[in-house]
CSV table of C-alpha atoms and ligand atoms in Angstrom, one decimal:
chain,number,residue,atom,x,y,z
A,1,MET,CA,0.0,0.2,0.0
A,2,ASN,CA,1.4,3.4,-0.9
A,3,PHE,CA,0.9,6.2,1.9
A,4,ASN,CA,2.4,8.8,0.1
A,5,ASN,CA,-0.8,9.1,-2.0
A,6,PHE,CA,-4.4,10.4,-1.8
A,7,PRO,CA,-6.1,10.3,1.0
A,8,ASN,CA,-3.2,9.9,3.1
A,9,VAL,CA,-1.6,13.2,1.3
A,10,ARG,CA,-4.0,16.0,1.0
A,11,MET,CA,-2.1,18.8,-0.3
A,12,ARG,CA,-5.1,21.4,0.6
A,13,ARG,CA,-4.4,20.6,4.4
A,14,ASN,CA,-1.6,23.0,4.6
A,15,ARG,CA,-3.4,25.7,2.8
A,16,MET,CA,-6.7,25.2,4.6
A,17,LYS,CA,-6.0,28.1,7.2
A,18,SER,CA,-4.3,31.5,6.6
A,19,PHE,CA,-1.7,30.9,9.8
A,20,SER,CA,-0.5,27.7,7.6
A,21,ARG,CA,-0.3,29.5,4.5
A,22,ASP,CA,1.7,32.4,6.3
A,23,LEU,CA,4.0,29.8,7.6
A,24,ILE,CA,4.7,27.9,4.6
A,25,ARG,CA,5.1,30.8,2.3
A,26,GLU,CA,8.3,30.6,0.4
A,27,HIS,CA,8.8,33.9,-0.8
A,28,GLN,CA,7.7,37.4,0.8
A,29,LEU,CA,8.0,40.4,-1.3
A,30,SER,CA,9.3,43.3,0.8
A,31,VAL,CA,10.0,46.9,0.8
A,32,ASN,CA,13.6,46.0,0.7
A,33,ASP,CA,13.4,44.4,-2.6
A,34,LEU,CA,12.3,47.6,-4.3
A,35,ILE,CA,14.3,50.1,-6.4
A,36,TYR,CA,12.4,53.0,-7.9
A,37,PRO,CA,13.3,54.5,-11.4
A,38,ILE,CA,12.8,58.3,-11.6
A,39,PHE,CA,13.0,60.7,-14.6
A,40,VAL,CA,14.3,64.3,-14.1
A,41,THR,CA,14.2,67.1,-16.3
A,42,TYR,CA,15.2,71.1,-16.4
A,43,GLY,CA,13.4,74.1,-14.9
A,44,SER,CA,11.5,74.4,-11.9
A,45,ASN,CA,8.0,73.3,-10.5
A,46,LYS,CA,7.5,70.8,-13.3
A,47,LYS,CA,5.8,67.5,-12.9
A,48,GLU,CA,5.3,66.3,-16.5
A,49,PRO,CA,3.2,63.4,-17.3
A,50,ILE,CA,4.7,60.7,-19.5
A,51,LYS,CA,1.8,60.0,-22.0
A,52,GLU,CA,2.9,56.3,-22.5
A,53,MET,CA,3.4,55.5,-18.3
A,54,PRO,CA,0.2,56.5,-16.4
A,55,ASN,CA,1.4,58.0,-13.1
A,56,ILE,CA,4.9,58.4,-14.0
A,57,TYR,CA,6.4,62.0,-14.3
A,58,ARG,CA,9.5,63.9,-15.1
A,59,PHE,CA,10.3,65.9,-12.1
A,60,SER,CA,12.4,69.3,-12.2
A,61,LEU,CA,14.9,68.9,-9.7
A,62,ASP,CA,13.0,71.0,-6.8
A,63,MET,CA,9.9,68.5,-7.4
A,64,PHE,CA,12.4,65.6,-7.7
A,65,GLU,CA,13.4,66.8,-4.2
A,66,GLN,CA,9.8,66.6,-2.9
A,67,GLU,CA,9.1,63.1,-4.6
A,68,LEU,CA,12.1,61.8,-2.8
A,69,LYS,CA,11.0,62.6,0.7
A,70,LYS,CA,7.8,60.6,-0.1
A,71,ILE,CA,10.1,57.8,-1.4
A,72,ILE,CA,12.0,57.9,1.6
A,73,LYS,CA,8.9,57.9,3.8
A,74,LEU,CA,7.9,54.7,2.2
A,75,LYS,CA,11.3,53.4,3.2
A,76,ILE,CA,12.2,52.2,-0.4
A,77,PRO,CA,16.0,51.7,-0.3
A,78,ALA,CA,17.2,52.8,-3.4
A,79,ILE,CA,16.3,55.0,-6.6
A,80,ALA,CA,17.6,54.9,-10.3
A,81,ILE,CA,17.7,58.3,-11.8
A,82,PHE,CA,17.1,58.8,-15.5
A,83,PRO,CA,17.7,62.2,-17.2
A,84,ASN,CA,15.6,63.9,-19.9
A,85,ILE,CA,18.3,65.9,-21.9
A,86,GLU,CA,17.2,68.9,-24.0
A,87,ASN,CA,17.8,68.3,-27.6
A,88,ASN,CA,20.2,71.3,-28.0
A,89,LYS,CA,22.4,69.6,-25.4
A,90,LYS,CA,22.8,66.5,-27.7
A,91,ASP,CA,25.4,65.6,-30.1
A,92,ALA,CA,27.1,62.7,-31.9
A,93,LEU,CA,29.5,62.1,-29.2
A,94,GLY,CA,27.1,62.6,-26.1
A,95,SER,CA,29.5,65.2,-24.8
A,96,GLU,CA,26.7,66.5,-22.2
A,97,ALA,CA,27.3,63.3,-20.3
A,98,LEU,CA,30.9,64.4,-19.5
A,99,ASN,CA,29.7,67.8,-18.0
A,100,GLU,CA,30.1,67.6,-14.2
A,101,ASN,CA,27.3,69.9,-13.9
A,102,ASN,CA,24.8,68.3,-16.2
A,103,LEU,CA,21.3,67.3,-15.3
A,104,ILE,CA,22.1,63.8,-13.6
A,105,CYS,CA,25.0,65.0,-11.4
A,106,ASN,CA,22.7,67.9,-10.2
A,107,ALA,CA,20.0,65.6,-9.5
A,108,ILE,CA,22.2,63.1,-7.7
A,109,LYS,CA,23.3,66.1,-5.3
A,110,VAL,CA,19.9,66.8,-4.8
A,111,ALA,CA,19.2,63.1,-3.8
A,112,ARG,CA,22.3,63.2,-1.4
A,113,ASN,CA,21.5,66.2,0.2
A,114,VAL,CA,18.0,65.0,1.0
A,115,SER,CA,19.3,61.5,2.3
A,116,LEU,CA,22.6,60.1,3.1
A,117,ASP,CA,21.0,56.6,3.2
A,118,LEU,CA,19.1,56.4,0.0
A,119,GLY,CA,20.8,54.3,-2.3
A,120,ILE,CA,21.5,56.3,-5.9
A,121,ILE,CA,22.0,54.3,-9.0
A,122,CYS,CA,22.9,55.7,-12.1
A,123,ASP,CA,23.0,54.5,-15.7
A,124,VAL,CA,26.1,54.5,-17.7
A,125,ALA,CA,25.3,54.7,-21.5
A,126,LEU,CA,25.1,57.6,-23.8
A,127,ASP,CA,21.7,57.4,-25.3
A,128,PRO,CA,20.2,60.2,-23.3
A,129,TYR,CA,22.9,62.3,-24.6
A,130,THR,CA,23.5,61.3,-28.4
A,131,ASP,CA,21.5,63.1,-31.0
A,132,HIS,CA,21.4,59.7,-33.0
A,133,GLY,CA,19.8,58.1,-29.8
A,134,HIS,CA,22.2,55.1,-29.4
A,135,ASP,CA,24.3,53.9,-26.2
A,136,GLY,CA,27.6,54.4,-27.7
A,137,VAL,CA,29.3,56.6,-30.4
A,138,ILE,CA,29.4,55.7,-34.1
A,139,THR,CA,32.3,55.5,-36.4
A,140,ASN,CA,32.0,54.8,-40.0
A,141,SER,CA,28.2,54.2,-39.6
A,142,GLU,CA,28.8,51.5,-36.6
A,143,ILE,CA,28.6,51.8,-33.0
A,144,ASP,CA,32.3,52.0,-32.1
A,145,ASN,CA,32.9,49.8,-29.0
A,146,ASP,CA,36.3,50.8,-27.9
A,147,LYS,CA,35.7,54.4,-28.5
A,148,SER,CA,32.6,54.4,-26.5
A,149,LEU,CA,34.4,52.6,-23.7
A,150,LYS,CA,36.7,55.4,-23.0
A,151,ILE,CA,33.6,58.1,-23.0
A,152,LEU,CA,31.5,55.4,-20.8
A,153,ALA,CA,34.4,55.0,-18.2
A,154,LYS,CA,34.8,58.9,-17.8
A,155,GLN,CA,31.0,59.1,-17.4
A,156,ALA,CA,30.9,56.5,-14.5
A,157,ILE,CA,33.6,58.9,-12.8
A,158,ILE,CA,31.8,62.0,-12.8
A,159,GLN,CA,28.6,60.3,-11.7
A,160,ALA,CA,30.5,58.5,-9.0
A,161,LYS,CA,32.3,61.9,-7.9
A,162,ALA,CA,28.6,63.5,-7.8
A,163,GLY,CA,27.8,61.1,-5.2
A,164,CYS,CA,26.1,58.1,-6.8
A,165,ASP,CA,26.6,54.7,-4.8
A,166,ILE,CA,25.9,52.2,-7.7
A,167,ILE,CA,27.1,52.7,-11.4
A,168,ALA,CA,24.7,50.5,-13.6
A,169,PRO,CA,26.4,50.3,-17.1
A,170,SER,CA,23.3,49.6,-19.5
A,171,ASP,CA,25.1,50.4,-22.7
A,172,MET,CA,26.1,46.6,-23.5
A,173,MET,CA,29.7,47.5,-24.7
A,174,ASP,CA,32.3,44.4,-24.7
A,175,GLY,CA,34.4,45.2,-21.9
A,176,ARG,CA,32.7,48.0,-20.1
A,177,VAL,CA,32.6,46.8,-16.6
A,178,GLY,CA,36.3,46.1,-16.6
A,179,ILE,CA,37.2,49.6,-17.8
A,180,ILE,CA,34.9,51.2,-15.4
A,181,ARG,CA,36.2,49.2,-12.4
A,182,ASN,CA,39.7,50.1,-13.4
A,183,SER,CA,38.9,53.8,-13.7
A,184,LEU,CA,37.0,53.5,-10.2
A,185,GLU,CA,40.2,52.1,-8.7
A,186,GLN,CA,42.5,54.8,-10.3
A,187,GLU,CA,40.4,57.4,-8.8
A,188,LYS,CA,40.3,55.8,-5.5
A,189,LEU,CA,36.5,55.2,-5.8
A,190,THR,CA,36.9,51.8,-4.3
A,191,ASN,CA,33.7,51.8,-2.6
A,192,ILE,CA,31.4,52.3,-5.5
A,193,GLN,CA,29.3,49.2,-6.5
A,194,ILE,CA,28.7,48.3,-10.3
A,195,MET,CA,25.2,46.7,-10.9
A,196,SER,CA,25.9,45.6,-14.4
A,197,TYR,CA,23.0,45.2,-17.0
A,198,THR,CA,24.4,41.7,-17.8
A,199,ALA,CA,21.6,40.2,-19.7
A,200,LYS,CA,20.1,43.3,-21.6
A,201,TYR,CA,17.9,42.1,-24.5
A,202,SER,CA,17.2,44.4,-27.6
A,203,SER,CA,13.5,44.6,-26.6
A,204,SER,CA,10.4,46.4,-27.8
A,205,PHE,CA,9.5,46.8,-24.2
A,206,TYR,CA,11.5,49.8,-23.7
A,207,GLY,CA,9.4,52.1,-26.0
A,208,PRO,CA,7.8,54.3,-23.4
A,209,PHE,CA,11.0,54.6,-21.7
A,210,ARG,CA,12.6,56.2,-25.0
A,211,SER,CA,9.7,58.3,-25.2
A,212,ALA,CA,10.3,59.4,-21.3
A,213,ILE,CA,13.8,60.4,-22.0
A,214,ASN,CA,13.0,61.8,-25.6
A,215,SER,CA,15.5,59.1,-27.2
A,216,ASN,CA,12.9,57.3,-29.4
A,217,SER,CA,14.1,58.0,-32.9
A,218,LEU,CA,17.4,55.8,-33.4
A,219,GLN,CA,19.5,57.0,-36.5
A,220,ILE,CA,21.8,55.1,-38.6
A,221,GLU,CA,21.1,52.0,-36.9
A,222,LYS,CA,17.4,51.6,-36.4
A,223,ASN,CA,17.5,49.3,-33.5
A,224,LYS,CA,20.1,48.4,-30.8
A,225,ASP,CA,20.6,44.7,-32.2
A,226,THR,CA,24.2,45.1,-32.8
A,227,TYR,CA,24.8,45.4,-28.9
A,228,GLN,CA,21.9,44.4,-26.9
A,229,MET,CA,21.0,40.6,-26.7
A,230,ASP,CA,18.9,38.9,-29.2
A,231,PHE,CA,15.9,37.8,-27.3
A,232,SER,CA,16.0,34.2,-28.7
A,233,ASN,CA,19.1,33.4,-26.5
A,234,SER,CA,20.0,32.3,-22.9
A,235,HIS,CA,23.3,30.4,-22.9
A,236,GLU,CA,24.8,33.8,-24.1
A,237,ALA,CA,23.4,35.5,-20.9
A,238,ILE,CA,25.6,33.1,-19.0
A,239,ARG,CA,28.8,34.0,-21.0
A,240,GLU,CA,27.9,37.7,-20.3
A,241,ALA,CA,27.6,37.1,-16.7
A,242,GLU,CA,30.8,35.2,-16.5
A,243,LEU,CA,32.8,38.5,-17.9
A,244,ASP,CA,30.9,40.7,-16.0
A,245,ILE,CA,31.8,38.8,-12.7
A,246,SER,CA,35.5,38.5,-14.0
A,247,GLU,CA,35.7,42.2,-14.9
A,248,GLY,CA,34.6,43.4,-11.5
A,249,ALA,CA,30.7,43.6,-11.2
A,250,ASP,CA,29.2,43.5,-7.8
A,251,MET,CA,25.7,42.9,-9.0
A,252,LEU,CA,24.0,41.5,-12.0
A,253,MET,CA,20.9,42.7,-13.8
A,254,VAL,CA,18.3,41.0,-16.1
A,255,LYS,CA,16.1,43.3,-18.5
A,256,PRO,CA,13.3,43.3,-19.4
A,257,GLY,CA,12.0,41.1,-16.4
A,258,LEU,CA,8.7,39.2,-16.8
A,259,PRO,CA,9.7,37.7,-20.2
A,260,TYR,CA,12.9,36.8,-18.8
A,261,LEU,CA,12.2,34.8,-15.6
A,262,ASP,CA,14.0,31.8,-17.2
A,263,ILE,CA,17.3,34.0,-17.4
A,264,ILE,CA,17.2,35.2,-13.8
A,265,HIS,CA,16.8,31.8,-12.6
A,266,LYS,CA,19.8,30.4,-14.9
A,267,LEU,CA,21.9,33.3,-13.5
A,268,LYS,CA,21.0,33.0,-10.1
A,269,THR,CA,21.6,29.1,-10.0
A,270,SER,CA,24.9,29.5,-12.1
A,271,PHE,CA,26.7,32.1,-9.8
A,272,ASN,CA,26.9,33.2,-6.5
A,273,ILE,CA,26.3,37.1,-6.9
A,274,PRO,CA,23.5,39.1,-6.2
A,275,VAL,CA,20.7,39.3,-9.2
A,276,PHE,CA,18.3,41.9,-10.1
A,277,ALA,CA,15.3,42.4,-12.6
A,278,TYR,CA,14.4,45.6,-14.2
A,279,GLN,CA,10.6,45.5,-14.8
A,280,VAL,CA,10.8,47.8,-17.7
A,281,SER,CA,8.6,50.8,-19.2
A,282,GLY,CA,6.4,48.5,-21.6
A,283,GLU,CA,5.7,45.9,-18.7
A,284,TYR,CA,4.7,48.9,-16.4
A,285,SER,CA,2.6,50.4,-19.2
A,286,MET,CA,0.7,47.2,-20.1
A,287,LEU,CA,0.0,46.3,-16.5
A,288,MET,CA,-1.1,49.8,-15.3
A,289,ASN,CA,-3.2,50.5,-18.3
A,290,ALA,CA,-5.2,47.3,-17.7
A,291,ILE,CA,-5.5,48.3,-13.9
A,292,ASN,CA,-6.6,51.8,-14.8
A,293,ASN,CA,-9.4,50.2,-17.2
A,294,ASN,CA,-10.6,47.8,-14.4
A,295,LEU,CA,-9.5,44.8,-16.5
A,296,LEU,CA,-7.1,43.6,-13.8
A,297,SER,CA,-6.7,44.3,-10.1
A,298,GLU,CA,-3.7,45.9,-8.4
A,299,LYS,CA,-2.8,42.6,-6.8
A,300,THR,CA,-1.3,41.5,-10.2
A,301,ILE,CA,1.3,43.9,-9.5
A,302,ILE,CA,2.5,42.0,-6.3
A,303,GLU,CA,2.0,38.8,-8.3
A,304,THR,CA,4.4,39.8,-10.9
A,305,LEU,CA,6.9,41.3,-8.2
A,306,THR,CA,6.7,37.9,-6.3
A,307,SER,CA,7.4,35.9,-9.5
A,308,PHE,CA,10.9,38.0,-9.7
A,309,LYS,CA,11.6,36.7,-6.2
A,310,ARG,CA,10.7,33.1,-6.9
A,311,ALA,CA,12.9,33.2,-10.1
A,312,GLY,CA,15.8,34.3,-7.9
A,313,CYS,CA,16.1,37.9,-7.6
A,314,ASN,CA,17.8,39.8,-4.6
A,315,GLY,CA,15.7,42.8,-5.8
A,316,ILE,CA,13.8,44.6,-8.4
A,317,LEU,CA,13.8,47.8,-10.4
A,318,THR,CA,9.9,48.8,-10.9
A,319,TYR,CA,7.9,51.8,-11.6
A,320,PHE,CA,5.5,50.2,-9.3
A,321,ALA,CA,7.4,50.7,-6.2
A,322,PRO,CA,5.3,53.1,-4.4
A,323,ILE,CA,2.1,51.4,-5.3
A,324,ALA,CA,3.8,48.0,-4.3
A,325,VAL,CA,4.9,49.4,-0.7
A,326,LYS,CA,1.2,50.5,-0.1
A,327,LEU,CA,-0.1,47.0,-1.1
A,328,ILE,CA,2.6,45.3,1.2
A,329,GLN,CA,1.5,47.7,3.9
A,330,GLU,CA,-2.1,46.6,3.3
A,331,LYS,CA,-1.4,43.0,3.2
A,332,TYR,CA,-2.3,43.3,-0.7
B,401,PBG,C1,19.6,53.1,-21.5
B,401,PBG,C2,18.3,52.4,-20.8
B,401,PBG,C3,17.2,51.9,-21.6
B,401,PBG,C4,16.2,51.4,-20.3
B,401,PBG,C5,17.1,51.5,-19.2
B,401,PBG,N1,18.5,52.5,-19.5
B,401,PBG,C6,16.5,51.9,-23.0
B,401,PBG,C7,17.4,51.2,-24.0
B,401,PBG,O1,18.3,50.6,-23.7
B,401,PBG,O2,16.9,51.4,-25.0
B,401,PBG,C8,14.9,50.9,-20.3
B,401,PBG,C9,14.2,51.2,-19.2
B,401,PBG,C10,12.6,51.0,-19.5
B,401,PBG,O3,12.4,50.7,-20.5
B,401,PBG,O4,11.9,51.2,-18.4
B,401,PBG,N2,20.2,52.2,-22.2
């Protein structure tokens, strides 16, 4: 007689009472898992709605400061800041990225002034600053890896000196983590963390973000396929991770999030290093529009965020962070 079978085994016993469900729960989303991406812009008293992303705004720095106070009250541990650079400051080389007084550096200083404890994350990539919209510079109609690296390393140093805690290279040039780590060492910025966008896929889910930072018309190469990963591949993500770790990354990131849970799981089981997911703008817009139209409930937010934890994430960059905190506080 087999005792490991119905009716000796009844899976529903453990599910019957809520105390028991609480006890056996394997993953519990917490405020500590959340990183909030925020867009900043020029001027004052501005809170510009982003059409493609309901409830998400571009803040002038004074309004950004007010927003940060709310984020800190919610105990969200870290933010990722993205600048909306004005067109007349963009050029082929992304020169504005190397201006120590540019929008992102000023935003970092504002954030640092509001709180010493808030984690500040900044992208390293040239796309907010180039007139052609690419993450690197172009030579002979090609994204020039090695020439881009030199600029990206300088961008990283400028942002680190402005007070950023975590440098997040999102440009997908080969060798970027290594050159950034070397430059940080040379500048004695030894405690600056690198969260590498390790497996960053060439994705159509970034559309709303590109509108948010006004970088949506790509020139020369019409997409980012020559540097971002092909969404058909997964083993390649492991090679990217091996390289990033050997070059000095402290944390890895997978991006987008929900369509890539398999990649998160692979990286988590292959390496002993923290792994993060970026639930990107398109994922946010899909869900938020469905929620705003009463097609789905807000609880779907927690379900997606918990799926990242289940897949192996240490944390998630998500535009839902403030709503998620509210839902966590209300026990969903
Ligand atoms: C810049 C960058 C992008 C995102 C984060 N950093 C866009 C891109 O690579 O084209 C996307 C974030 C989002 O969609 O929310 N390299």
